[in-house]
Amino acid sequence: MKTLLLVALGGALGVSCRYGVGVVAAHFGGTQFPWGTFLVNIAGSFALGVAVTLMTFTWSPSPELRAFVMVGVLGGFTTFSAFSLDVVLMIERDRLALAAIYMTGTVVISIVGLFAGLRLTRMVLA
């Protein structure tokens, strides 16, 4: 039960941050492209790279804390389901090129973000 509550708390924190990024991104980038979803998926992938590296090399959190961070905070922050909906909406609105750019950019840059998080954290720890 303790772990479940920690995951729920982490999820609330992650979702709140995701919402904030979405609001700021819409304000500065407009609403024609889902910048908020795009940015949180990349940032979440980077943060996952940092967390995995830290947990592998220098930090051994309890299972409860690991669930709080990985499942709760990062799971609440990243938005793959929202990403999928954004793609479908663009396709339904005949914005095929924009949908393709968004899909490719999100996947490729998120993976690059994960690698960057891994490498940067390993460099800092070395």
PDB file of C-alpha atoms in Angstrom:
ATOM      1  CA  MET A   1       0.000   0.000   0.000  1.00  0.00           C
ATOM      2  CA  LYS A   2       2.891   2.365   0.772  1.00  0.00           C
ATOM      3  CA  THR A   3       4.343   1.883  -2.716  1.00  0.00           C
ATOM      4  CA  LEU A   4       0.965   2.479  -4.344  1.00  0.00           C
ATOM      5  CA  LEU A   5       0.585   5.770  -2.472  1.00  0.00           C
ATOM      6  CA  LEU A   6       4.094   6.840  -3.458  1.00  0.00           C
ATOM      7  CA  VAL A   7       3.386   6.039  -7.117  1.00  0.00           C
ATOM      8  CA  ALA A   8       0.154   8.045  -6.915  1.00  0.00           C
ATOM      9  CA  LEU A   9       1.980  10.988  -5.313  1.00  0.00           C
ATOM     10  CA  GLY A  10       4.743  10.809  -7.928  1.00  0.00           C
ATOM     11  CA  GLY A  11       2.143  10.612 -10.678  1.00  0.00           C
ATOM     12  CA  ALA A  12       0.416  13.722  -9.353  1.00  0.00           C
ATOM     13  CA  LEU A  13       3.744  15.544  -9.352  1.00  0.00           C
ATOM     14  CA  GLY A  14       4.633  14.353 -12.862  1.00  0.00           C
ATOM     15  CA  VAL A  15       1.219  15.179 -14.310  1.00  0.00           C
ATOM     16  CA  SER A  16       1.288  18.635 -12.730  1.00  0.00           C
ATOM     17  CA  CYS A  17       4.677  19.312 -14.311  1.00  0.00           C
ATOM     18  CA  ARG A  18       3.431  18.002 -17.658  1.00  0.00           C
ATOM     19  CA  TYR A  19       0.435  20.317 -17.483  1.00  0.00           C
ATOM     20  CA  GLY A  20       2.685  23.278 -16.703  1.00  0.00           C
ATOM     21  CA  VAL A  21       4.960  22.522 -19.644  1.00  0.00           C
ATOM     22  CA  GLY A  22       1.909  22.235 -21.905  1.00  0.00           C
ATOM     23  CA  VAL A  23       0.550  25.605 -20.817  1.00  0.00           C
ATOM     24  CA  VAL A  24       3.893  27.363 -21.257  1.00  0.00           C
ATOM     25  CA  ALA A  25       4.542  25.649 -24.603  1.00  0.00           C
ATOM     26  CA  ALA A  26       1.106  26.634 -25.936  1.00  0.00           C
ATOM     27  CA  HIS A  27       1.670  30.220 -24.808  1.00  0.00           C
ATOM     28  CA  PHE A  28       5.049  30.535 -26.533  1.00  0.00           C
ATOM     29  CA  GLY A  29       4.724  28.067 -29.402  1.00  0.00           C
ATOM     30  CA  GLY A  30       1.047  28.249 -30.269  1.00  0.00           C
ATOM     31  CA  THR A  31      -1.345  25.364 -30.646  1.00  0.00           C
ATOM     32  CA  GLN A  32      -0.802  24.310 -34.262  1.00  0.00           C
ATOM     33  CA  PHE A  33       1.875  21.824 -33.141  1.00  0.00           C
ATOM     34  CA  PRO A  34       1.721  19.915 -29.811  1.00  0.00           C
ATOM     35  CA  TRP A  35       4.928  21.413 -28.423  1.00  0.00           C
ATOM     36  CA  GLY A  36       4.062  20.509 -24.832  1.00  0.00           C
ATOM     37  CA  THR A  37       3.737  16.791 -25.562  1.00  0.00           C
ATOM     38  CA  PHE A  38       6.811  16.885 -27.782  1.00  0.00           C
ATOM     39  CA  LEU A  39       8.914  18.561 -25.100  1.00  0.00           C
ATOM     40  CA  VAL A  40       7.820  16.398 -22.165  1.00  0.00           C
ATOM     41  CA  ASN A  41       8.499  13.190 -24.083  1.00  0.00           C
ATOM     42  CA  ILE A  42      12.025  14.367 -24.874  1.00  0.00           C
ATOM     43  CA  ALA A  43      12.652  15.717 -21.368  1.00  0.00           C
ATOM     44  CA  GLY A  44      11.160  12.580 -19.832  1.00  0.00           C
ATOM     45  CA  SER A  45      13.428  10.379 -21.933  1.00  0.00           C
ATOM     46  CA  PHE A  46      16.436  12.441 -20.871  1.00  0.00           C
ATOM     47  CA  ALA A  47      15.400  12.228 -17.210  1.00  0.00           C
ATOM     48  CA  LEU A  48      14.933   8.471 -17.559  1.00  0.00           C
ATOM     49  CA  GLY A  49      18.489   8.198 -18.894  1.00  0.00           C
ATOM     50  CA  VAL A  50      19.800  10.174 -15.928  1.00  0.00           C
ATOM     51  CA  ALA A  51      17.774   8.146 -13.411  1.00  0.00           C
ATOM     52  CA  VAL A  52      18.746   4.764 -14.869  1.00  0.00           C
ATOM     53  CA  THR A  53      22.422   5.718 -14.907  1.00  0.00           C
ATOM     54  CA  LEU A  54      22.340   7.004 -11.345  1.00  0.00           C
ATOM     55  CA  MET A  55      20.511   3.891 -10.156  1.00  0.00           C
ATOM     56  CA  THR A  56      23.015   1.682 -11.948  1.00  0.00           C
ATOM     57  CA  PHE A  57      26.230   3.322 -10.822  1.00  0.00           C
ATOM     58  CA  THR A  58      25.829   5.474  -7.722  1.00  0.00           C
ATOM     59  CA  TRP A  59      22.370   5.405  -6.197  1.00  0.00           C
ATOM     60  CA  SER A  60      20.489   2.452  -4.788  1.00  0.00           C
ATOM     61  CA  PRO A  61      17.073   3.776  -3.871  1.00  0.00           C
ATOM     62  CA  SER A  62      14.560   1.651  -2.047  1.00  0.00           C
ATOM     63  CA  PRO A  63      11.996  -0.139  -4.210  1.00  0.00           C
ATOM     64  CA  GLU A  64       9.413   2.374  -2.997  1.00  0.00           C
ATOM     65  CA  LEU A  65      11.511   5.375  -4.013  1.00  0.00           C
ATOM     66  CA  ARG A  66      12.352   3.741  -7.343  1.00  0.00           C
ATOM     67  CA  ALA A  67       8.608   3.267  -8.006  1.00  0.00           C
ATOM     68  CA  PHE A  68       7.926   6.883  -6.961  1.00  0.00           C
ATOM     69  CA  VAL A  69      10.480   8.252  -9.456  1.00  0.00           C
ATOM     70  CA  MET A  70      10.262   5.837 -12.378  1.00  0.00           C
ATOM     71  CA  VAL A  71       6.586   4.843 -12.414  1.00  0.00           C
ATOM     72  CA  GLY A  72       5.051   7.819 -10.628  1.00  0.00           C
ATOM     73  CA  VAL A  73       6.931  10.985 -11.559  1.00  0.00           C
ATOM     74  CA  LEU A  74       8.297   9.972 -14.966  1.00  0.00           C
ATOM     75  CA  GLY A  75       5.227   7.909 -15.884  1.00  0.00           C
ATOM     76  CA  GLY A  76       2.986  10.860 -15.052  1.00  0.00           C
ATOM     77  CA  PHE A  77       5.252  13.339 -16.816  1.00  0.00           C
ATOM     78  CA  THR A  78       5.668  11.601 -20.159  1.00  0.00           C
ATOM     79  CA  THR A  79       2.703  11.435 -22.446  1.00  0.00           C
ATOM     80  CA  PHE A  80       2.843   8.653 -24.963  1.00  0.00           C
ATOM     81  CA  SER A  81      -0.923   8.258 -24.972  1.00  0.00           C
ATOM     82  CA  ALA A  82      -1.324  11.987 -25.591  1.00  0.00           C
ATOM     83  CA  PHE A  83       1.320  11.696 -28.311  1.00  0.00           C
ATOM     84  CA  SER A  84      -0.738   8.978 -30.013  1.00  0.00           C
ATOM     85  CA  LEU A  85      -3.883  11.100 -29.849  1.00  0.00           C
ATOM     86  CA  ASP A  86      -2.042  14.123 -31.275  1.00  0.00           C
ATOM     87  CA  VAL A  87      -0.876  12.032 -34.236  1.00  0.00           C
ATOM     88  CA  VAL A  88      -4.352  10.664 -34.937  1.00  0.00           C
ATOM     89  CA  LEU A  89      -5.878  14.145 -34.762  1.00  0.00           C
ATOM     90  CA  MET A  90      -3.301  15.516 -37.201  1.00  0.00           C
ATOM     91  CA  ILE A  91      -3.980  12.638 -39.593  1.00  0.00           C
ATOM     92  CA  GLU A  92      -7.754  13.105 -39.324  1.00  0.00           C
ATOM     93  CA  ARG A  93      -7.272  16.797 -40.113  1.00  0.00           C
ATOM     94  CA  ASP A  94      -5.233  15.909 -43.214  1.00  0.00           C
ATOM     95  CA  ARG A  95      -2.015  17.291 -41.740  1.00  0.00           C
ATOM     96  CA  LEU A  96      -0.090  14.228 -42.881  1.00  0.00           C
ATOM     97  CA  ALA A  97       3.297  15.894 -43.308  1.00  0.00           C
ATOM     98  CA  LEU A  98       3.083  17.531 -39.891  1.00  0.00           C
ATOM     99  CA  ALA A  99       2.017  14.196 -38.343  1.00  0.00           C
ATOM    100  CA  ALA A 100       5.000  12.449 -39.948  1.00  0.00           C
ATOM    101  CA  ILE A 101       7.414  15.127 -38.738  1.00  0.00           C
ATOM    102  CA  TYR A 102       5.933  14.966 -35.245  1.00  0.00           C
ATOM    103  CA  MET A 103       6.051  11.145 -35.066  1.00  0.00           C
ATOM    104  CA  THR A 104       9.585  10.899 -36.387  1.00  0.00           C
ATOM    105  CA  GLY A 105      10.877  13.842 -34.385  1.00  0.00           C
ATOM    106  CA  THR A 106       9.357  12.637 -31.130  1.00  0.00           C
ATOM    107  CA  VAL A 107      10.671   9.093 -31.439  1.00  0.00           C
ATOM    108  CA  VAL A 108      14.144   9.970 -32.719  1.00  0.00           C
ATOM    109  CA  ILE A 109      14.782  12.950 -30.445  1.00  0.00           C
ATOM    110  CA  SER A 110      13.397  11.115 -27.388  1.00  0.00           C
ATOM    111  CA  ILE A 111      15.846   8.276 -28.001  1.00  0.00           C
ATOM    112  CA  VAL A 112      18.621  10.833 -28.475  1.00  0.00           C
ATOM    113  CA  GLY A 113      17.478  12.413 -25.196  1.00  0.00           C
ATOM    114  CA  LEU A 114      17.782   9.076 -23.412  1.00  0.00           C
ATOM    115  CA  PHE A 115      21.293   8.545 -24.778  1.00  0.00           C
ATOM    116  CA  ALA A 116      22.204  12.123 -23.819  1.00  0.00           C
ATOM    117  CA  GLY A 117      20.958  11.558 -20.282  1.00  0.00           C
ATOM    118  CA  LEU A 118      22.960   8.355 -20.009  1.00  0.00           C
ATOM    119  CA  ARG A 119      26.154   9.872 -21.402  1.00  0.00           C
ATOM    120  CA  LEU A 120      25.970  13.150 -19.529  1.00  0.00           C
ATOM    121  CA  THR A 121      25.335  11.451 -16.221  1.00  0.00           C
ATOM    122  CA  ARG A 122      28.133   8.945 -16.838  1.00  0.00           C
ATOM    123  CA  MET A 123      30.500  11.814 -17.675  1.00  0.00           C
ATOM    124  CA  VAL A 124      29.580  13.682 -14.518  1.00  0.00           C
ATOM    125  CA  LEU A 125      30.037  10.556 -12.420  1.00  0.00           C
ATOM    126  CA  ALA A 126      33.392   9.655 -14.007  1.00  0.00           C
TER     127      ALA A 126
END
